[in-house]
């Protein structure tokens, strides 16, 4: 009997570009599973990511503006949704695999620690102090979450939670895309940067940059740390004067420039203007300006303090003592995973719990934020 999944797989073969990733030809999962009747393997991966706890925690993780109270700032979750939307638009227009693109986009930032890049930098430094060979990168952590830290509780196979190996057992193509989404501060055309093997992974890589450049400008204007007139005029003239014009220019350019070729790239003119805006943001918002910001320093202090605290009192991580038998290297990894999984507000509440003398009200706050066993 032909299943809905069979029909979708046939549709992919007939309709998608010859260089698109086809779900039926996936390199597969680390542990083979019976295929789903309704969904392709990439659709199934997308759903596993969406239903993970790490995905839900993105709503309380910083994008750029730390722990914002005002509701209109982007969080790591809304950033992820914007990346997903832009990725899907590009993938569909280029007849690439939209489901694979969506799965990679939804998972790409799962490993971000609390407090955005301030948190990432502080966690990396704290971790290295206890293990000189280690280090923290959010994209490695995203992969670690889907391969090790999340657990499946449903699907085919055994029903006992303990019977599942750790991780979401995602397809190779999704994991490859997650591992290669990050560009750091490099320009889009940087030929030394590692690329994803699939074009779908490269769609997410470029859509991530399109999303953050544009929404971070929007949020910086909202916060009053950037004025419209101070944006570099030559790049704005090339890309458009409004948020939506700039996204449309970048997306349309990629689609027209890459159509009918096995690539996902901007034209030189638009790539130069996009890279120019990126550099402007790095200089004025992300690093150079942020370092002078006391919220940035406070966030880093919270991460450093929590790291030292849990190294000293591992039983405080989740109220059990199963970390006590770990050696120092293993313990520093467990502490790094624990802190990386925290939301901004969980990190702040943990700092208050461990470092500020508590009255009963303080204890209530941390109970309301989350239970510790939801973190790892
Ligand atoms: Mg991102």
Short mmCIF file of C-alpha atoms and ligand atoms in Angstrom, two decimals:
data_model
loop_
_atom_site.label_atom_id
_atom_site.label_comp_id
_atom_site.label_asym_id
_atom_site.label_seq_id
_atom_site.Cartn_x
_atom_site.Cartn_y
_atom_site.Cartn_z
CA UNK A 1 0.00 0.00 0.00
CA UNK A 2 1.29 3.47 -0.86
CA UNK A 3 1.69 5.60 2.25
CA UNK A 4 1.56 9.43 2.49
CA UNK A 5 5.32 9.26 3.12
CA UNK A 6 5.85 7.30 -0.12
CA UNK A 7 3.95 10.01 -2.00
CA UNK A 8 6.00 12.79 -0.42
CA UNK A 9 9.23 11.01 -1.23
CA UNK A 10 8.14 10.57 -4.84
CA UNK A 11 7.13 14.22 -5.02
CA UNK A 12 10.62 15.20 -3.79
CA UNK A 13 12.22 13.08 -6.52
CA UNK A 14 10.05 14.56 -9.24
CA UNK A 15 9.78 18.20 -8.20
CA UNK A 16 12.86 19.24 -6.20
CA UNK A 17 16.05 20.44 -7.90
CA UNK A 18 18.47 17.65 -8.81
CA UNK A 19 20.95 18.98 -6.20
CA UNK A 20 18.35 19.13 -3.39
CA UNK A 21 18.65 16.63 -0.51
CA UNK A 22 16.01 13.92 -0.90
CA UNK A 23 14.66 12.39 2.31
CA UNK A 24 14.52 8.90 0.81
CA UNK A 25 18.25 9.14 0.02
CA UNK A 26 19.30 10.35 3.48
CA UNK A 27 22.51 9.01 4.99
CA UNK A 28 20.19 7.95 7.78
CA UNK A 29 20.26 7.85 11.56
CA UNK A 30 22.96 6.55 13.90
CA UNK A 31 20.43 3.95 15.03
CA UNK A 32 18.15 2.72 12.24
CA UNK A 33 14.41 3.17 12.86
CA UNK A 34 11.28 2.06 11.09
CA UNK A 35 10.08 4.85 8.76
CA UNK A 36 6.98 6.84 9.68
CA UNK A 37 3.83 6.24 7.67
CA UNK A 38 2.92 9.91 7.25
CA UNK A 39 6.11 11.94 7.53
CA UNK A 40 9.45 11.85 5.73
CA UNK A 41 12.57 11.44 7.87
CA UNK A 42 13.34 15.17 7.68
CA UNK A 43 9.79 16.10 8.72
CA UNK A 44 10.10 13.71 11.63
CA UNK A 45 13.39 15.33 12.69
CA UNK A 46 11.79 18.78 12.53
CA UNK A 47 9.01 17.59 14.84
CA UNK A 48 11.43 16.02 17.32
CA UNK A 49 13.31 19.31 17.56
CA UNK A 50 10.13 21.36 17.98
CA UNK A 51 8.94 19.08 20.80
CA UNK A 52 12.27 19.13 22.67
CA UNK A 53 12.68 20.91 25.99
CA UNK A 54 15.77 22.71 24.70
CA UNK A 55 13.58 24.32 22.02
CA UNK A 56 11.08 25.63 24.55
CA UNK A 57 13.86 27.12 26.66
CA UNK A 58 14.86 29.37 23.73
CA UNK A 59 11.99 31.69 24.65
CA UNK A 60 13.84 32.86 27.75
CA UNK A 61 17.33 33.11 26.25
CA UNK A 62 18.89 36.35 25.11
CA UNK A 63 19.35 37.17 21.46
CA UNK A 64 21.30 40.41 21.94
CA UNK A 65 19.50 42.39 24.61
CA UNK A 66 19.99 40.68 27.93
CA UNK A 67 16.93 39.47 29.81
CA UNK A 68 14.61 42.06 28.25
CA UNK A 69 11.47 43.04 30.13
CA UNK A 70 9.89 44.83 27.17
CA UNK A 71 7.94 42.35 25.06
CA UNK A 72 9.00 43.42 21.57
CA UNK A 73 12.69 42.54 21.68
CA UNK A 74 13.78 39.38 19.91
CA UNK A 75 14.61 36.39 22.04
CA UNK A 76 16.55 33.35 20.89
CA UNK A 77 13.18 31.74 20.08
CA UNK A 78 11.85 34.50 17.84
CA UNK A 79 15.27 34.76 16.19
CA UNK A 80 15.06 31.02 15.47
CA UNK A 81 11.57 31.41 13.99
CA UNK A 82 12.73 34.27 11.75
CA UNK A 83 15.69 32.17 10.56
CA UNK A 84 13.32 29.31 9.88
CA UNK A 85 10.93 31.52 7.90
CA UNK A 86 13.67 33.09 5.76
CA UNK A 87 15.29 29.68 5.20
CA UNK A 88 12.03 28.14 4.05
CA UNK A 89 11.32 30.98 1.64
CA UNK A 90 14.74 30.57 0.02
CA UNK A 91 14.59 26.77 0.00
CA UNK A 92 11.15 26.69 -1.58
CA UNK A 93 12.06 29.22 -4.26
CA UNK A 94 15.22 27.26 -5.16
CA UNK A 95 13.34 23.92 -5.07
CA UNK A 96 15.51 22.69 -2.23
CA UNK A 97 14.20 20.48 0.60
CA UNK A 98 12.13 22.83 2.74
CA UNK A 99 11.62 20.25 5.50
CA UNK A 100 15.33 19.63 5.94
CA UNK A 101 15.97 23.38 5.93
CA UNK A 102 13.31 23.94 8.58
CA UNK A 103 14.68 21.18 10.82
CA UNK A 104 18.21 22.62 10.70
CA UNK A 105 16.93 26.17 11.28
CA UNK A 106 14.84 25.22 14.32
CA UNK A 107 17.79 23.40 15.90
CA UNK A 108 20.66 25.69 14.95
CA UNK A 109 20.77 27.74 18.18
CA UNK A 110 19.54 25.14 20.69
CA UNK A 111 22.97 25.18 22.33
CA UNK A 112 23.06 28.89 23.07
CA UNK A 113 23.79 29.54 26.75
CA UNK A 114 21.97 32.23 28.78
CA UNK A 115 22.83 35.91 28.10
CA UNK A 116 23.71 35.54 24.40
CA UNK A 117 27.29 36.17 23.34
CA UNK A 118 28.25 37.56 26.75
CA UNK A 119 27.23 34.19 28.20
CA UNK A 120 28.97 32.21 25.47
CA UNK A 121 32.25 34.02 26.02
CA UNK A 122 32.08 33.69 29.82
CA UNK A 123 31.11 30.01 29.73
CA UNK A 124 33.99 29.26 27.35
CA UNK A 125 36.48 31.02 29.65
CA UNK A 126 35.11 29.40 32.82
CA UNK A 127 35.14 25.92 31.29
CA UNK A 128 38.76 26.31 30.08
CA UNK A 129 39.87 27.20 33.59
CA UNK A 130 38.95 23.67 34.72
CA UNK A 131 39.84 21.81 31.51
CA UNK A 132 42.49 23.46 29.33
CA UNK A 133 41.69 21.16 26.40
CA UNK A 134 37.99 22.02 26.46
CA UNK A 135 36.02 25.02 25.29
CA UNK A 136 32.45 26.07 24.66
CA UNK A 137 30.91 26.90 21.29
CA UNK A 138 27.15 27.18 20.94
CA UNK A 139 27.05 25.26 17.65
CA UNK A 140 28.94 22.31 19.16
CA UNK A 141 26.50 22.45 22.08
CA UNK A 142 23.50 22.46 19.71
CA UNK A 143 24.82 19.21 18.29
CA UNK A 144 25.54 17.83 21.77
CA UNK A 145 21.95 18.57 22.79
CA UNK A 146 20.40 16.66 19.89
CA UNK A 147 22.95 13.83 20.10
CA UNK A 148 23.36 13.42 23.87
CA UNK A 149 21.34 15.61 26.21
CA UNK A 150 17.76 15.44 24.96
CA UNK A 151 15.75 12.26 25.38
CA UNK A 152 12.97 10.87 23.27
CA UNK A 153 9.91 9.60 25.03
CA UNK A 154 7.70 8.48 22.18
CA UNK A 155 7.92 7.17 18.59
CA UNK A 156 8.40 3.61 17.49
CA UNK A 157 10.47 1.17 19.45
CA UNK A 158 10.66 0.56 23.19
CA UNK A 159 8.28 2.50 25.38
CA UNK A 160 10.46 2.66 28.49
CA UNK A 161 12.42 5.93 28.63
CA UNK A 162 15.54 4.10 29.80
CA UNK A 163 15.45 1.86 26.77
CA UNK A 164 16.23 4.79 24.48
CA UNK A 165 19.80 5.79 23.90
CA UNK A 166 20.43 9.44 24.67
CA UNK A 167 19.73 12.03 21.99
CA UNK A 168 17.07 12.56 19.34
CA UNK A 169 18.67 10.19 16.79
CA UNK A 170 18.33 12.75 13.99
CA UNK A 171 19.37 12.13 10.40
CA UNK A 172 22.94 12.82 9.34
CA UNK A 173 21.91 15.77 7.12
CA UNK A 174 20.22 17.64 9.99
CA UNK A 175 23.21 17.12 12.30
CA UNK A 176 25.64 18.23 9.58
CA UNK A 177 23.61 21.42 9.02
CA UNK A 178 23.53 22.22 12.75
CA UNK A 179 27.30 21.73 13.07
CA UNK A 180 28.08 24.08 10.18
CA UNK A 181 25.60 26.94 10.58
CA UNK A 182 27.88 29.37 12.37
CA UNK A 183 30.03 31.93 10.61
CA UNK A 184 31.38 33.88 13.58
CA UNK A 185 32.38 37.30 12.30
CA UNK A 186 33.55 36.00 8.88
CA UNK A 187 32.23 37.51 5.66
CA UNK A 188 29.68 35.48 3.71
CA UNK A 189 32.11 34.74 0.88
CA UNK A 190 34.93 33.54 3.19
CA UNK A 191 36.25 30.46 1.42
CA UNK A 192 38.10 29.15 4.50
CA UNK A 193 34.90 28.69 6.49
CA UNK A 194 33.53 25.16 6.82
CA UNK A 195 30.29 24.73 4.92
CA UNK A 196 27.42 22.33 5.40
CA UNK A 197 27.45 19.39 2.99
CA UNK A 198 23.88 20.02 1.84
CA UNK A 199 22.67 23.17 0.13
CA UNK A 200 19.84 23.20 2.68
CA UNK A 201 22.42 23.60 5.46
CA UNK A 202 23.93 26.50 3.58
CA UNK A 203 20.52 28.14 3.24
CA UNK A 204 20.26 28.21 7.05
CA UNK A 205 23.81 29.54 7.33
CA UNK A 206 23.01 32.56 5.16
CA UNK A 207 19.44 33.00 6.50
CA UNK A 208 20.82 33.18 10.05
CA UNK A 209 22.91 36.19 9.04
CA UNK A 210 20.02 37.83 7.15
CA UNK A 211 17.74 37.40 10.16
CA UNK A 212 20.10 38.70 12.85
CA UNK A 213 21.50 41.64 10.91
CA UNK A 214 18.01 42.93 10.25
CA UNK A 215 16.30 42.21 13.55
CA UNK A 216 19.25 43.39 15.60
CA UNK A 217 19.15 46.75 13.79
CA UNK A 218 15.43 46.90 14.56
CA UNK A 219 15.98 46.08 18.25
CA UNK A 220 18.93 48.48 18.56
CA UNK A 221 16.74 51.27 17.17
CA UNK A 222 14.01 50.28 19.66
CA UNK A 223 16.50 50.38 22.51
CA UNK A 224 17.75 53.80 21.42
CA UNK A 225 21.38 52.67 21.16
CA UNK A 226 21.31 53.21 17.40
CA UNK A 227 19.79 56.04 15.39
CA UNK A 228 18.44 55.55 11.88
CA UNK A 229 20.73 58.31 10.60
CA UNK A 230 23.82 56.57 11.95
CA UNK A 231 23.38 53.44 9.77
CA UNK A 232 26.00 53.41 6.97
CA UNK A 233 24.30 55.25 4.10
CA UNK A 234 25.93 53.43 1.19
CA UNK A 235 24.82 49.99 2.44
CA UNK A 236 21.31 51.22 3.24
CA UNK A 237 21.03 52.70 -0.25
CA UNK A 238 21.94 49.31 -1.74
CA UNK A 239 19.79 47.16 0.54
CA UNK A 240 16.75 49.34 1.30
CA UNK A 241 15.66 51.87 3.85
CA UNK A 242 13.27 49.68 5.88
CA UNK A 243 13.53 46.36 7.71
CA UNK A 244 11.29 44.54 5.23
CA UNK A 245 12.96 46.10 2.16
CA UNK A 246 16.38 44.94 3.34
CA UNK A 247 15.24 41.35 3.97
CA UNK A 248 13.45 41.27 0.61
CA UNK A 249 16.55 42.57 -1.21
CA UNK A 250 18.82 39.95 0.36
CA UNK A 251 16.42 37.02 -0.12
CA UNK A 252 15.49 37.93 -3.70
CA UNK A 253 19.14 38.40 -4.60
CA UNK A 254 20.08 34.93 -3.30
CA UNK A 255 17.21 33.32 -5.18
CA UNK A 256 17.99 35.01 -8.51
CA UNK A 257 21.73 34.62 -8.16
CA UNK A 258 21.59 30.92 -7.19
CA UNK A 259 18.67 29.75 -9.35
CA UNK A 260 19.56 26.86 -11.65
CA UNK A 261 22.96 26.39 -9.99
CA UNK A 262 23.97 24.04 -7.17
CA UNK A 263 24.82 26.91 -4.81
CA UNK A 264 23.28 29.32 -2.28
CA UNK A 265 25.01 32.67 -2.62
CA UNK A 266 24.42 36.39 -2.85
CA UNK A 267 25.66 38.50 -5.75
CA UNK A 268 28.86 40.39 -5.04
CA UNK A 269 27.15 43.78 -4.65
CA UNK A 270 24.58 42.58 -2.12
CA UNK A 271 27.11 40.39 -0.26
CA UNK A 272 29.43 43.40 0.13
CA UNK A 273 26.64 45.58 1.53
CA UNK A 274 25.45 42.77 3.84
CA UNK A 275 28.98 42.15 5.12
CA UNK A 276 29.37 45.91 5.60
CA UNK A 277 26.26 46.08 7.77
CA UNK A 278 27.45 43.04 9.73
CA UNK A 279 30.78 44.73 10.49
CA UNK A 280 28.93 47.89 11.51
CA UNK A 281 26.86 45.85 13.99
CA UNK A 282 29.89 44.05 15.40
CA UNK A 283 31.60 47.36 16.01
CA UNK A 284 28.61 49.23 17.36
CA UNK A 285 26.36 46.67 19.02
CA UNK A 286 27.78 43.19 19.59
CA UNK A 287 31.31 43.46 20.85
CA UNK A 288 33.01 46.78 20.97
CA UNK A 289 30.07 48.68 22.41
CA UNK A 290 28.71 45.77 24.45
CA UNK A 291 31.92 45.37 26.45
CA UNK A 292 31.43 48.79 27.97
CA UNK A 293 27.92 47.81 29.02
CA UNK A 294 27.54 46.88 32.67
CA UNK A 295 24.73 44.39 31.94
CA UNK A 296 27.20 42.48 29.75
CA UNK A 297 29.72 42.35 32.60
CA UNK A 298 27.06 41.37 35.13
CA UNK A 299 25.90 38.51 32.90
CA UNK A 300 29.46 37.26 32.60
CA UNK A 301 29.92 37.45 36.35
CA UNK A 302 26.80 35.33 36.93
CA UNK A 303 28.14 32.60 34.60
CA UNK A 304 31.62 32.65 36.18
CA UNK A 305 30.23 32.54 39.70
CA UNK A 306 27.82 29.69 38.94
CA UNK A 307 30.56 27.66 37.25
CA UNK A 308 32.88 27.88 40.28
CA UNK A 309 29.99 27.21 42.64
CA UNK A 310 28.86 23.99 40.91
CA UNK A 311 32.44 22.75 40.62
CA UNK A 312 32.68 23.10 44.36
CA UNK A 313 29.16 21.87 45.17
CA UNK A 314 28.12 19.53 42.33
CA UNK A 315 25.22 18.17 44.38
CA UNK A 316 23.58 21.60 44.07
CA UNK A 317 23.14 21.17 40.30
CA UNK A 318 19.93 19.26 40.49
CA UNK A 319 19.53 18.22 44.06
CA UNK A 320 20.98 14.75 43.59
CA UNK A 321 24.45 13.38 44.22
CA UNK A 322 25.03 11.46 41.01
CA UNK A 323 27.74 13.96 39.98
CA UNK A 324 29.86 13.15 43.02
CA UNK A 325 31.64 10.19 41.42
CA UNK A 326 32.83 12.21 38.39
CA UNK A 327 36.47 13.19 37.97
CA UNK A 328 37.32 16.87 37.51
CA UNK A 329 37.24 16.75 33.69
CA UNK A 330 33.88 14.96 33.64
CA UNK A 331 32.48 17.28 36.27
CA UNK A 332 33.48 20.43 34.36
CA UNK A 333 31.66 19.05 31.30
CA UNK A 334 28.56 18.34 33.41
CA UNK A 335 28.68 21.86 34.87
CA UNK A 336 29.13 23.35 31.41
CA UNK A 337 26.10 21.38 30.10
CA UNK A 338 24.04 22.42 33.10
CA UNK A 339 24.79 26.15 32.78
CA UNK A 340 24.52 26.12 28.96
CA UNK A 341 21.01 24.70 29.31
CA UNK A 342 19.85 27.51 31.58
CA UNK A 343 17.56 30.28 30.45
CA UNK A 344 18.50 33.85 31.43
CA UNK A 345 15.97 33.90 34.22
CA UNK A 346 16.96 30.49 35.52
CA UNK A 347 20.59 31.63 35.69
CA UNK A 348 19.62 34.79 37.56
CA UNK A 349 17.38 32.85 39.95
CA UNK A 350 20.14 30.28 40.55
CA UNK A 351 22.62 33.07 41.29
CA UNK A 352 20.17 34.57 43.77
CA UNK A 353 19.53 31.18 45.33
CA UNK A 354 23.20 30.31 45.78
CA UNK A 355 24.71 33.69 46.56
CA UNK A 356 22.04 35.84 48.15
CA UNK A 357 20.75 34.94 51.61
CA UNK A 358 17.26 33.59 51.11
CA UNK A 359 14.01 34.28 52.81
CA UNK A 360 10.95 32.20 52.00
CA UNK A 361 9.95 34.46 49.15
CA UNK A 362 13.29 33.90 47.39
CA UNK A 363 12.77 30.15 47.50
CA UNK A 364 9.34 30.60 45.94
CA UNK A 365 10.83 32.51 43.02
CA UNK A 366 13.15 29.71 41.97
CA UNK A 367 10.35 27.16 42.30
CA UNK A 368 8.29 29.28 39.95
CA UNK A 369 11.03 29.65 37.35
CA UNK A 370 11.64 25.97 36.66
CA UNK A 371 12.48 22.75 38.36
CA UNK A 372 16.11 21.82 38.09
CA UNK A 373 15.47 18.43 36.53
CA UNK A 374 13.98 20.24 33.52
CA UNK A 375 17.38 21.66 32.70
CA UNK A 376 19.32 18.48 31.96
MG1 LIG B 1 21.27 32.01 14.97
#
